[in-house]
mmCIF file of C-alpha atoms in Angstrom:
data_model
loop_
_atom_site.group_PDB
_atom_site.id
_atom_site.type_symbol
_atom_site.label_atom_id
_atom_site.label_comp_id
_atom_site.label_asym_id
_atom_site.label_seq_id
_atom_site.Cartn_x
_atom_site.Cartn_y
_atom_site.Cartn_z
ATOM 1 C CA UNK F 131 5.169 -8.560 18.480
ATOM 2 C CA UNK F 132 4.187 -6.874 15.237
ATOM 3 C CA UNK F 133 1.103 -8.151 13.403
ATOM 4 C CA UNK F 134 3.139 -8.591 10.205
ATOM 5 C CA UNK F 135 6.836 -9.360 10.544
ATOM 6 C CA UNK F 136 9.287 -9.206 7.688
ATOM 7 C CA UNK F 137 12.829 -10.546 7.732
ATOM 8 C CA UNK F 138 15.446 -9.393 7.063
ATOM 9 C CA UNK F 139 14.968 -5.644 7.508
ATOM 10 C CA UNK F 140 17.921 -4.862 5.293
ATOM 11 C CA UNK F 141 19.869 -6.989 2.850
ATOM 12 C CA UNK F 142 22.679 -6.393 0.423
ATOM 13 C CA UNK F 143 23.248 -9.132 -2.112
ATOM 14 C CA UNK F 144 25.243 -9.647 -5.274
ATOM 15 C CA UNK F 145 23.913 -9.940 -8.782
ATOM 16 C CA UNK F 146 22.989 -13.505 -9.619
ATOM 17 C CA UNK F 147 22.452 -14.646 -6.056
ATOM 18 C CA UNK F 148 19.247 -16.271 -4.868
ATOM 19 C CA UNK F 149 17.579 -14.512 -1.995
ATOM 20 C CA UNK F 150 14.451 -15.118 0.045
ATOM 21 C CA UNK F 151 12.421 -12.527 1.903
ATOM 22 C CA UNK F 152 10.164 -13.859 4.604
ATOM 23 C CA UNK F 153 6.869 -12.672 5.990
ATOM 24 C CA UNK F 154 4.809 -13.971 8.873
ATOM 25 C CA UNK F 155 1.562 -12.656 10.319
ATOM 26 C CA UNK F 156 -0.447 -13.064 13.489
ATOM 27 C CA UNK F 157 -3.631 -11.459 12.154
ATOM 28 C CA UNK F 158 -5.187 -14.771 11.124
ATOM 29 C CA UNK F 159 -5.869 -13.352 7.671
ATOM 30 C CA UNK F 160 -6.134 -15.612 4.654
ATOM 31 C CA UNK F 161 -4.976 -13.028 2.132
ATOM 32 C CA UNK F 162 -1.336 -12.048 1.848
ATOM 33 C CA UNK F 163 0.499 -9.818 -0.620
ATOM 34 C CA UNK F 164 3.964 -8.794 -1.708
ATOM 35 C CA UNK F 165 4.550 -5.260 -2.993
ATOM 36 C CA UNK F 166 7.664 -3.426 -4.000
ATOM 37 C CA UNK F 167 8.110 0.312 -3.681
ATOM 38 C CA UNK F 168 10.410 2.420 -5.813
ATOM 39 C CA UNK F 169 10.841 6.199 -5.690
ATOM 40 C CA UNK F 170 8.495 7.819 -8.178
ATOM 41 C CA UNK F 171 6.720 4.548 -8.972
ATOM 42 C CA UNK F 172 4.787 3.911 -5.807
ATOM 43 C CA UNK F 173 3.695 0.506 -4.541
ATOM 44 C CA UNK F 174 3.364 -2.216 -7.140
ATOM 45 C CA UNK F 175 1.910 -5.671 -6.581
ATOM 46 C CA UNK F 176 4.264 -8.617 -7.187
ATOM 47 C CA UNK F 177 2.270 -11.652 -6.007
ATOM 48 C CA UNK F 178 -0.766 -12.328 -3.893
ATOM 49 C CA UNK F 179 -2.298 -15.322 -2.199
ATOM 50 C CA UNK F 180 -5.931 -15.691 -1.148
ATOM 51 C CA UNK F 181 -5.242 -18.879 0.798
ATOM 52 C CA UNK F 182 -2.553 -21.537 1.143
ATOM 53 C CA UNK F 183 -3.490 -23.210 -2.137
ATOM 54 C CA UNK F 184 -4.076 -20.040 -4.126
ATOM 55 C CA UNK F 185 -1.131 -18.073 -5.548
ATOM 56 C CA UNK F 186 -1.509 -15.384 -8.192
ATOM 57 C CA UNK F 187 0.782 -13.138 -10.165
ATOM 58 C CA UNK F 188 0.481 -9.420 -9.730
ATOM 59 C CA UNK F 189 1.513 -6.546 -11.901
ATOM 60 C CA UNK F 190 5.280 -7.207 -11.864
ATOM 61 C CA UNK F 191 5.922 -10.895 -11.116
ATOM 62 C CA UNK F 192 8.761 -11.526 -13.607
ATOM 63 C CA UNK F 193 11.970 -12.466 -11.795
ATOM 64 C CA UNK F 194 10.145 -13.360 -8.574
ATOM 65 C CA UNK F 195 8.536 -16.444 -7.084
ATOM 66 C CA UNK F 196 6.606 -17.033 -3.893
ATOM 67 C CA UNK F 197 5.758 -19.787 -1.469
ATOM 68 C CA UNK F 198 2.817 -19.894 0.938
ATOM 69 C CA UNK F 199 4.044 -22.316 3.553
ATOM 70 C CA UNK F 200 1.102 -21.829 5.908
ATOM 71 C CA UNK F 201 -1.717 -19.395 6.489
ATOM 72 C CA UNK F 202 0.681 -17.242 8.458
ATOM 73 C CA UNK F 203 3.751 -17.415 6.192
ATOM 74 C CA UNK F 204 4.366 -16.053 2.717
ATOM 75 C CA UNK F 205 7.889 -15.894 1.281
ATOM 76 C CA UNK F 206 9.192 -14.021 -1.738
ATOM 77 C CA UNK F 207 12.219 -15.294 -3.655
ATOM 78 C CA UNK F 208 14.459 -13.688 -6.193
ATOM 79 C CA UNK F 209 15.952 -16.610 -8.063
ATOM 80 C CA UNK F 210 18.791 -14.622 -9.608
ATOM 81 C CA UNK F 211 18.919 -11.103 -8.263
ATOM 82 C CA UNK F 212 19.606 -8.192 -10.595
ATOM 83 C CA UNK F 213 20.346 -4.541 -9.730
ATOM 84 C CA UNK F 214 16.955 -3.231 -10.874
ATOM 85 C CA UNK F 215 15.357 -5.350 -8.164
ATOM 86 C CA UNK F 216 16.867 -2.968 -5.631
ATOM 87 C CA UNK F 217 13.812 -1.633 -3.818
ATOM 88 C CA UNK F 218 11.801 -1.571 -0.612
ATOM 89 C CA UNK F 219 9.652 -4.707 -0.339
ATOM 90 C CA UNK F 220 6.487 -4.906 1.711
ATOM 91 C CA UNK F 221 4.342 -7.798 2.787
ATOM 92 C CA UNK F 222 0.711 -7.137 3.663
ATOM 93 C CA UNK F 223 -2.373 -9.012 4.824
ATOM 94 C CA UNK F 224 -6.083 -8.400 4.579
ATOM 95 C CA UNK F 225 -9.315 -9.909 5.799
ATOM 96 C CA UNK F 226 -11.191 -11.435 2.855
ATOM 97 C CA UNK F 227 -14.662 -10.180 2.135
ATOM 98 C CA UNK F 228 -14.295 -7.127 4.318
ATOM 99 C CA UNK F 229 -13.413 -3.697 3.063
ATOM 100 C CA UNK F 230 -10.900 -2.961 5.784
ATOM 101 C CA UNK F 231 -7.411 -1.709 5.285
ATOM 102 C CA UNK F 232 -4.377 -3.796 4.637
ATOM 103 C CA UNK F 233 -1.878 -4.399 7.429
ATOM 104 C CA UNK F 234 1.659 -3.909 6.205
ATOM 105 C CA UNK F 235 4.956 -5.112 7.579
ATOM 106 C CA UNK F 236 7.843 -2.743 8.182
ATOM 107 C CA UNK F 237 9.496 -3.676 4.921
ATOM 108 C CA UNK F 238 12.750 -5.146 3.676
ATOM 109 C CA UNK F 239 15.243 -2.827 2.038
ATOM 110 C CA UNK F 240 17.010 -4.890 -0.601
ATOM 111 C CA UNK F 241 20.098 -3.716 -2.449
ATOM 112 C CA UNK F 242 21.493 -5.745 -5.332
ATOM 113 C CA UNK F 243 25.057 -4.835 -6.252
ATOM 114 C CA UNK S 50 -5.762 3.036 -19.388
ATOM 115 C CA UNK S 51 -6.453 2.935 -15.662
ATOM 116 C CA UNK S 52 -4.780 5.573 -13.542
ATOM 117 C CA UNK S 53 -4.709 6.793 -9.970
ATOM 118 C CA UNK S 54 -3.209 10.234 -9.597
ATOM 119 C CA UNK S 55 -2.432 12.182 -6.473
ATOM 120 C CA UNK S 56 -2.325 15.778 -7.517
ATOM 121 C CA UNK S 57 1.013 16.739 -6.114
ATOM 122 C CA UNK S 58 4.153 14.985 -5.026
ATOM 123 C CA UNK S 59 4.667 17.408 -2.152
ATOM 124 C CA UNK S 60 2.579 19.806 -0.111
ATOM 125 C CA UNK S 61 3.985 22.285 2.400
ATOM 126 C CA UNK S 62 1.694 23.995 4.886
ATOM 127 C CA UNK S 63 1.894 25.929 8.127
ATOM 128 C CA UNK S 64 0.998 24.351 11.448
ATOM 129 C CA UNK S 65 -2.638 24.883 12.346
ATOM 130 C CA UNK S 66 -3.843 25.094 8.751
ATOM 131 C CA UNK S 67 -5.939 22.512 6.949
ATOM 132 C CA UNK S 68 -4.102 20.238 4.550
ATOM 133 C CA UNK S 69 -6.085 19.037 1.547
ATOM 134 C CA UNK S 70 -4.779 16.192 -0.596
ATOM 135 C CA UNK S 71 -6.398 15.067 -3.828
ATOM 136 C CA UNK S 72 -6.738 11.643 -5.408
ATOM 137 C CA UNK S 73 -8.157 11.284 -8.912
ATOM 138 C CA UNK S 74 -8.775 8.090 -10.805
ATOM 139 C CA UNK S 75 -9.733 7.172 -14.342
ATOM 140 C CA UNK S 76 -11.224 4.026 -15.837
ATOM 141 C CA UNK S 77 -12.026 2.484 -12.473
ATOM 142 C CA UNK S 78 -15.337 1.979 -10.766
ATOM 143 C CA UNK S 79 -14.139 1.309 -7.242
ATOM 144 C CA UNK S 80 -16.475 0.051 -4.576
ATOM 145 C CA UNK S 81 -14.378 1.845 -1.996
ATOM 146 C CA UNK S 82 -11.290 3.956 -1.601
ATOM 147 C CA UNK S 83 -8.739 3.953 1.197
ATOM 148 C CA UNK S 84 -6.164 6.365 2.560
ATOM 149 C CA UNK S 85 -2.866 5.383 4.167
ATOM 150 C CA UNK S 86 -0.069 7.190 5.938
ATOM 151 C CA UNK S 87 3.537 6.196 5.326
ATOM 152 C CA UNK S 88 6.543 7.391 7.294
ATOM 153 C CA UNK S 89 10.060 7.133 5.806
ATOM 154 C CA UNK S 90 11.334 3.562 5.749
ATOM 155 C CA UNK S 91 8.103 2.192 7.227
ATOM 156 C CA UNK S 92 5.109 0.343 5.871
ATOM 157 C CA UNK S 93 1.887 2.183 5.054
ATOM 158 C CA UNK S 94 -0.628 2.445 7.872
ATOM 159 C CA UNK S 95 -4.349 2.352 7.137
ATOM 160 C CA UNK S 96 -6.251 5.524 8.081
ATOM 161 C CA UNK S 97 -9.712 5.616 6.545
ATOM 162 C CA UNK S 98 -11.971 3.823 4.110
ATOM 163 C CA UNK S 99 -14.887 5.390 2.270
ATOM 164 C CA UNK S 100 -17.452 3.472 0.256
ATOM 165 C CA UNK S 101 -18.924 4.515 -3.074
ATOM 166 C CA UNK S 102 -22.279 5.290 -1.464
ATOM 167 C CA UNK S 103 -20.709 7.526 1.201
ATOM 168 C CA UNK S 104 -20.035 11.179 0.535
ATOM 169 C CA UNK S 105 -17.908 11.856 3.576
ATOM 170 C CA UNK S 106 -16.148 10.043 6.408
ATOM 171 C CA UNK S 107 -14.488 11.535 9.482
ATOM 172 C CA UNK S 108 -12.029 10.316 12.068
ATOM 173 C CA UNK S 109 -10.756 12.789 14.627
ATOM 174 C CA UNK S 110 -8.968 15.526 12.604
ATOM 175 C CA UNK S 111 -9.231 13.587 9.363
ATOM 176 C CA UNK S 112 -11.969 13.917 6.776
ATOM 177 C CA UNK S 113 -12.327 12.085 3.480
ATOM 178 C CA UNK S 114 -14.784 12.816 0.698
ATOM 179 C CA UNK S 115 -15.583 10.654 -2.292
ATOM 180 C CA UNK S 116 -17.178 11.952 -5.479
ATOM 181 C CA UNK S 117 -17.796 9.115 -7.916
ATOM 182 C CA UNK S 118 -19.055 11.563 -10.565
ATOM 183 C CA UNK S 119 -15.821 13.546 -10.512
ATOM 184 C CA UNK S 120 -13.848 10.339 -9.827
ATOM 185 C CA UNK S 121 -12.097 12.095 -7.002
ATOM 186 C CA UNK S 122 -11.399 11.763 -3.290
ATOM 187 C CA UNK S 123 -10.242 14.588 -1.063
ATOM 188 C CA UNK S 124 -8.348 13.964 2.172
ATOM 189 C CA UNK S 125 -8.321 16.743 4.748
ATOM 190 C CA UNK S 126 -6.281 17.122 7.921
ATOM 191 C CA UNK S 127 -7.584 19.965 10.054
ATOM 192 C CA UNK S 128 -5.471 21.843 12.606
ATOM 193 C CA UNK S 129 -2.380 20.232 11.128
ATOM 194 C CA UNK S 130 0.649 19.511 13.301
ATOM 195 C CA UNK S 131 4.304 18.832 12.479
ATOM 196 C CA UNK S 132 3.656 15.221 13.548
ATOM 197 C CA UNK S 133 1.283 14.925 10.577
ATOM 198 C CA UNK S 134 4.270 15.227 8.231
ATOM 199 C CA UNK S 135 4.385 12.014 6.195
ATOM 200 C CA UNK S 136 3.504 10.649 2.793
ATOM 201 C CA UNK S 137 -0.189 9.945 2.260
ATOM 202 C CA UNK S 138 -1.323 7.312 -0.198
ATOM 203 C CA UNK S 139 -4.725 6.748 -1.696
ATOM 204 C CA UNK S 140 -5.699 3.275 -2.831
ATOM 205 C CA UNK S 141 -8.690 1.658 -4.437
ATOM 206 C CA UNK S 142 -9.813 -1.852 -5.147
ATOM 207 C CA UNK S 143 -9.299 -2.911 -8.727
ATOM 208 C CA UNK S 144 -11.865 -5.477 -9.704
ATOM 209 C CA UNK S 145 -10.133 -6.028 -13.013
ATOM 210 C CA UNK S 146 -7.063 -8.150 -13.586
ATOM 211 C CA UNK S 147 -5.955 -8.373 -9.967
ATOM 212 C CA UNK S 148 -9.236 -9.673 -8.603
ATOM 213 C CA UNK S 149 -9.973 -7.101 -6.032
ATOM 214 C CA UNK S 150 -6.495 -6.120 -4.906
ATOM 215 C CA UNK S 151 -5.549 -2.638 -3.816
ATOM 216 C CA UNK S 152 -3.984 -0.339 -6.372
ATOM 217 C CA UNK S 153 -2.043 2.576 -4.888
ATOM 218 C CA UNK S 154 -1.388 6.107 -5.971
ATOM 219 C CA UNK S 155 2.187 7.347 -5.788
ATOM 220 C CA UNK S 156 1.512 9.447 -2.728
ATOM 221 C CA UNK S 157 1.715 13.056 -1.624
ATOM 222 C CA UNK S 158 4.456 14.051 0.807
ATOM 223 C CA UNK S 159 3.032 16.458 3.360
ATOM 224 C CA UNK S 160 5.313 18.741 5.359
ATOM 225 C CA UNK S 161 3.812 20.738 8.202
ATOM 226 C CA UNK S 162 6.054 23.581 9.345
ATOM 227 C CA UNK S 163 5.915 24.933 12.927
#
């Protein structure tokens, strides 16, 4: 199994619908992140969590919410999807206090029509 | 304002040559800088980390340099192969508003031709 698993891999949804993207990890890391990637804009941080009780907004949190259900699970929700939220979404984890690389999931390609 | 810039969106080289990718940053004082590889439709994969007190780091055919005076990191792939074709991202830790989270450059797409 992958260290960081994202579901679904692909999703098409309609404008105004609520959608949840899920992420689970087996790394045992406390820190988890949600990024979105758009062509020409790179990876941008949406939300991050340093532990189950710590949730923080990133650079572009408007229109999104998150839930940290357990150390291993971090979900991203779009309460009312809009077309400009069409993007590739990545979940990542890292080991706190150590300058090692992030471990990313394979991503969710979301299309809002 | 703070910026991370990777000097070119795309780089085309011939197999066997050395690829050199550049990452420049402004208004940061990162403790370390990282490089990632990303294949189409996949998540970034961590390659190398270099700390502010390190000038150079190597891993197999990869070499990274870090010049905090120039605010620049260079990423080299020697004896490049078509399998090295991918997008390469630099990232640094922002100790400002995001409390130590990684900030990414937009990436350079490397194409290695046989």
